[in-house]
PDB file of C-alpha atoms in Angstrom:
ATOM      1  CA  UNK A   1      17.811  -4.485 -33.114  1.00 64.00           C
ATOM      2  CA  UNK A   2      20.696  -6.978 -32.937  1.00 80.00           C
ATOM      3  CA  UNK A   3      20.841  -9.495 -30.083  1.00 84.00           C
ATOM      4  CA  UNK A   4      23.780  -9.443 -27.687  1.00 87.00           C
ATOM      5  CA  UNK A   5      22.686 -12.628 -25.900  1.00 88.00           C
ATOM      6  CA  UNK A   6      25.785 -14.478 -27.126  1.00 92.00           C
ATOM      7  CA  UNK A   7      27.946 -11.819 -25.453  1.00 94.00           C
ATOM      8  CA  UNK A   8      26.126 -12.262 -22.148  1.00 93.00           C
ATOM      9  CA  UNK A   9      26.547 -16.045 -22.457  1.00 94.00           C
ATOM     10  CA  UNK A  10      30.290 -15.543 -22.920  1.00 95.00           C
ATOM     11  CA  UNK A  11      30.552 -13.032 -20.066  1.00 95.00           C
ATOM     12  CA  UNK A  12      28.678 -15.207 -17.566  1.00 96.00           C
ATOM     13  CA  UNK A  13      31.253 -17.968 -18.154  1.00 96.00           C
ATOM     14  CA  UNK A  14      34.173 -15.604 -17.498  1.00 95.00           C
ATOM     15  CA  UNK A  15      32.960 -13.096 -14.899  1.00 95.00           C
ATOM     16  CA  UNK A  16      30.008 -11.953 -12.840  1.00 95.00           C
ATOM     17  CA  UNK A  17      27.006 -10.466 -14.663  1.00 96.00           C
ATOM     18  CA  UNK A  18      24.246  -8.241 -13.274  1.00 96.00           C
ATOM     19  CA  UNK A  19      21.026  -7.911 -15.247  1.00 96.00           C
ATOM     20  CA  UNK A  20      18.464  -5.453 -13.928  1.00 96.00           C
ATOM     21  CA  UNK A  21      15.127  -4.067 -15.015  1.00 96.00           C
ATOM     22  CA  UNK A  22      12.713  -1.522 -13.689  1.00 96.00           C
ATOM     23  CA  UNK A  23       9.315  -2.930 -12.799  1.00 96.00           C
ATOM     24  CA  UNK A  24       7.613  -0.575 -15.274  1.00 97.00           C
ATOM     25  CA  UNK A  25      10.212  -0.744 -18.063  1.00 95.00           C
ATOM     26  CA  UNK A  26       8.239  -1.237 -21.273  1.00 92.00           C
ATOM     27  CA  UNK A  27      11.326  -1.303 -23.498  1.00 90.00           C
ATOM     28  CA  UNK A  28      13.615  -3.883 -21.845  1.00 86.00           C
ATOM     29  CA  UNK A  29      11.392  -5.027 -19.024  1.00 89.00           C
ATOM     30  CA  UNK A  30      10.990  -7.977 -16.753  1.00 94.00           C
ATOM     31  CA  UNK A  31       9.016 -10.221 -19.124  1.00 94.00           C
ATOM     32  CA  UNK A  32      11.363  -9.636 -22.072  1.00 92.00           C
ATOM     33  CA  UNK A  33      14.466 -10.266 -19.972  1.00 92.00           C
ATOM     34  CA  UNK A  34      13.070 -13.431 -18.410  1.00 93.00           C
ATOM     35  CA  UNK A  35      12.152 -14.734 -21.872  1.00 93.00           C
ATOM     36  CA  UNK A  36      15.638 -14.391 -23.364  1.00 92.00           C
ATOM     37  CA  UNK A  37      17.414 -15.503 -20.187  1.00 94.00           C
ATOM     38  CA  UNK A  38      15.501 -18.804 -20.437  1.00 95.00           C
ATOM     39  CA  UNK A  39      17.107 -19.384 -23.850  1.00 94.00           C
ATOM     40  CA  UNK A  40      20.693 -18.790 -22.681  1.00 94.00           C
ATOM     41  CA  UNK A  41      23.279 -21.439 -23.417  1.00 95.00           C
ATOM     42  CA  UNK A  42      25.117 -21.621 -20.096  1.00 94.00           C
ATOM     43  CA  UNK A  43      25.859 -24.638 -17.909  1.00 94.00           C
ATOM     44  CA  UNK A  44      24.245 -22.975 -14.856  1.00 94.00           C
ATOM     45  CA  UNK A  45      21.011 -21.844 -16.504  1.00 95.00           C
ATOM     46  CA  UNK A  46      18.800 -24.578 -15.004  1.00 96.00           C
ATOM     47  CA  UNK A  47      20.047 -23.838 -11.489  1.00 95.00           C
ATOM     48  CA  UNK A  48      19.570 -20.116 -12.085  1.00 95.00           C
ATOM     49  CA  UNK A  49      16.011 -20.583 -13.332  1.00 96.00           C
ATOM     50  CA  UNK A  50      15.224 -22.745 -10.292  1.00 96.00           C
ATOM     51  CA  UNK A  51      16.960 -20.415  -7.819  1.00 94.00           C
ATOM     52  CA  UNK A  52      14.813 -18.674  -5.243  1.00 94.00           C
ATOM     53  CA  UNK A  53      13.733 -15.133  -6.068  1.00 94.00           C
ATOM     54  CA  UNK A  54      14.546 -13.202  -2.898  1.00 95.00           C
ATOM     55  CA  UNK A  55      12.981 -10.030  -1.558  1.00 95.00           C
ATOM     56  CA  UNK A  56      15.439  -7.143  -1.578  1.00 94.00           C
ATOM     57  CA  UNK A  57      15.075  -4.247   0.861  1.00 95.00           C
ATOM     58  CA  UNK A  58      16.785  -0.876   1.167  1.00 95.00           C
ATOM     59  CA  UNK A  59      16.520   0.932   4.506  1.00 95.00           C
ATOM     60  CA  UNK A  60      13.846  -1.551   5.585  1.00 95.00           C
ATOM     61  CA  UNK A  61      11.624  -0.828   2.563  1.00 96.00           C
ATOM     62  CA  UNK A  62      10.862  -3.261  -0.248  1.00 97.00           C
ATOM     63  CA  UNK A  63      13.098  -2.303  -3.191  1.00 97.00           C
ATOM     64  CA  UNK A  64      12.693  -5.278  -5.503  1.00 97.00           C
ATOM     65  CA  UNK A  65      13.518  -8.906  -6.093  1.00 97.00           C
ATOM     66  CA  UNK A  66      16.829 -10.643  -6.745  1.00 97.00           C
ATOM     67  CA  UNK A  67      17.539 -14.039  -8.282  1.00 96.00           C
ATOM     68  CA  UNK A  68      21.064 -15.364  -8.615  1.00 94.00           C
ATOM     69  CA  UNK A  69      23.150 -18.429  -9.234  1.00 94.00           C
ATOM     70  CA  UNK A  70      26.932 -18.398  -9.317  1.00 93.00           C
ATOM     71  CA  UNK A  71      27.962 -15.637 -11.738  1.00 94.00           C
ATOM     72  CA  UNK A  72      24.513 -14.497 -12.932  1.00 96.00           C
ATOM     73  CA  UNK A  73      22.306 -12.087 -10.970  1.00 96.00           C
ATOM     74  CA  UNK A  74      18.995 -10.638 -12.106  1.00 97.00           C
ATOM     75  CA  UNK A  75      17.294  -7.829 -10.189  1.00 97.00           C
ATOM     76  CA  UNK A  76      13.869  -6.253 -10.627  1.00 97.00           C
ATOM     77  CA  UNK A  77      13.667  -2.768  -9.122  1.00 97.00           C
ATOM     78  CA  UNK A  78      10.208  -1.739  -7.970  1.00 97.00           C
ATOM     79  CA  UNK A  79       8.805   1.648  -8.928  1.00 97.00           C
ATOM     80  CA  UNK A  80      11.251   2.153 -11.795  1.00 97.00           C
ATOM     81  CA  UNK A  81      10.911   2.332 -15.546  1.00 96.00           C
ATOM     82  CA  UNK A  82      13.534   2.241 -18.298  1.00 95.00           C
ATOM     83  CA  UNK A  83      15.618   5.020 -16.727  1.00 95.00           C
ATOM     84  CA  UNK A  84      16.133   3.185 -13.476  1.00 94.00           C
ATOM     85  CA  UNK A  85      18.779   5.495 -11.921  1.00 94.00           C
ATOM     86  CA  UNK A  86      16.474   8.465 -12.497  1.00 96.00           C
ATOM     87  CA  UNK A  87      13.364   6.723 -11.161  1.00 97.00           C
ATOM     88  CA  UNK A  88      14.991   5.007  -8.170  1.00 97.00           C
ATOM     89  CA  UNK A  89      18.327   6.756  -7.567  1.00 97.00           C
ATOM     90  CA  UNK A  90      19.048   5.459  -4.073  1.00 97.00           C
ATOM     91  CA  UNK A  91      17.905   1.906  -4.784  1.00 97.00           C
ATOM     92  CA  UNK A  92      19.897   1.702  -8.012  1.00 96.00           C
ATOM     93  CA  UNK A  93      23.041   2.934  -6.241  1.00 96.00           C
ATOM     94  CA  UNK A  94      22.573   0.442  -3.402  1.00 96.00           C
ATOM     95  CA  UNK A  95      21.946  -2.326  -5.957  1.00 96.00           C
ATOM     96  CA  UNK A  96      25.203  -1.616  -7.807  1.00 96.00           C
ATOM     97  CA  UNK A  97      27.237  -1.270  -4.601  1.00 96.00           C
ATOM     98  CA  UNK A  98      25.790  -4.438  -3.065  1.00 95.00           C
ATOM     99  CA  UNK A  99      26.378  -6.382  -6.273  1.00 96.00           C
ATOM    100  CA  UNK A 100      29.981  -5.173  -6.627  1.00 95.00           C
ATOM    101  CA  UNK A 101      30.726  -5.883  -2.956  1.00 95.00           C
ATOM    102  CA  UNK A 102      28.599  -9.083  -2.901  1.00 93.00           C
ATOM    103  CA  UNK A 103      26.500  -7.975   0.066  1.00 92.00           C
ATOM    104  CA  UNK A 104      23.010  -8.914   1.223  1.00 90.00           C
ATOM    105  CA  UNK A 105      20.713 -10.318  -1.447  1.00 90.00           C
ATOM    106  CA  UNK A 106      23.470  -9.851  -4.020  1.00 90.00           C
ATOM    107  CA  UNK A 107      25.798 -12.484  -2.568  1.00 87.00           C
ATOM    108  CA  UNK A 108      26.226 -15.303  -5.030  1.00 74.00           C
ATOM    109  CA  UNK A 109      24.520 -18.547  -4.068  1.00 65.00           C
ATOM    110  CA  UNK A 110      27.913 -20.268  -4.026  1.00 59.00           C
ATOM    111  CA  UNK A 111      29.280 -17.637  -1.624  1.00 50.00           C
ATOM    112  CA  UNK A 112      26.258 -18.085   0.661  1.00 51.00           C
ATOM    113  CA  UNK A 113      26.795 -21.851   0.672  1.00 50.00           C
ATOM    114  CA  UNK A 114      30.459 -21.348   1.620  1.00 47.00           C
ATOM    115  CA  UNK A 115      29.490 -19.071   4.509  1.00 46.00           C
ATOM    116  CA  UNK A 116      26.829 -21.535   5.618  1.00 47.00           C
ATOM    117  CA  UNK A 117      29.301 -24.405   5.332  1.00 48.00           C
ATOM    118  CA  UNK A 118      31.876 -22.471   7.379  1.00 44.00           C
ATOM    119  CA  UNK A 119      29.283 -21.922  10.095  1.00 42.00           C
ATOM    120  CA  UNK A 120      28.419 -25.621  10.125  1.00 44.00           C
ATOM    121  CA  UNK A 121      32.117 -26.492  10.350  1.00 42.00           C
ATOM    122  CA  UNK A 122      32.553 -24.125  13.309  1.00 40.00           C
ATOM    123  CA  UNK A 123      29.615 -25.784  15.102  1.00 40.00           C
ATOM    124  CA  UNK A 124      31.029 -29.256  14.452  1.00 43.00           C
ATOM    125  CA  UNK A 125      34.492 -28.203  15.692  1.00 41.00           C
ATOM    126  CA  UNK A 126      33.000 -26.725  18.856  1.00 41.00           C
ATOM    127  CA  UNK A 127      31.270 -30.077  19.550  1.00 43.00           C
ATOM    128  CA  UNK A 128      34.597 -31.902  19.209  1.00 42.00           C
ATOM    129  CA  UNK A 129      36.372 -29.488  21.559  1.00 40.00           C
ATOM    130  CA  UNK A 130      33.848 -30.084  24.392  1.00 40.00           C
TER     131      UNK A 130
END
């Protein structure tokens, strides 16, 4: 099998990338993905590796875990194997939609910081206007 890691490294510099694995995927699973991600040549890799792994829920139920930094997102979907959309149809659809629309756990860390910064700015402005 030929590695496409160099393609992912190029993509993550130019656009957003979503990596995802089913918890029980024995072919391209969590351990294998984490191993090759650690070897990526990308200026944000250290921040990504140190980013918090967040709990991801769908309809109030635990669906998996998400880790992201800037343009790279990695999701582990619980209860799924290699054929993730077959094993977890609803959760895989929600994952894709949330990633595309940058909602919930799939917001980029940079976007979350901007929102947080905007909130802080609004608080500071309200103090000035008193």
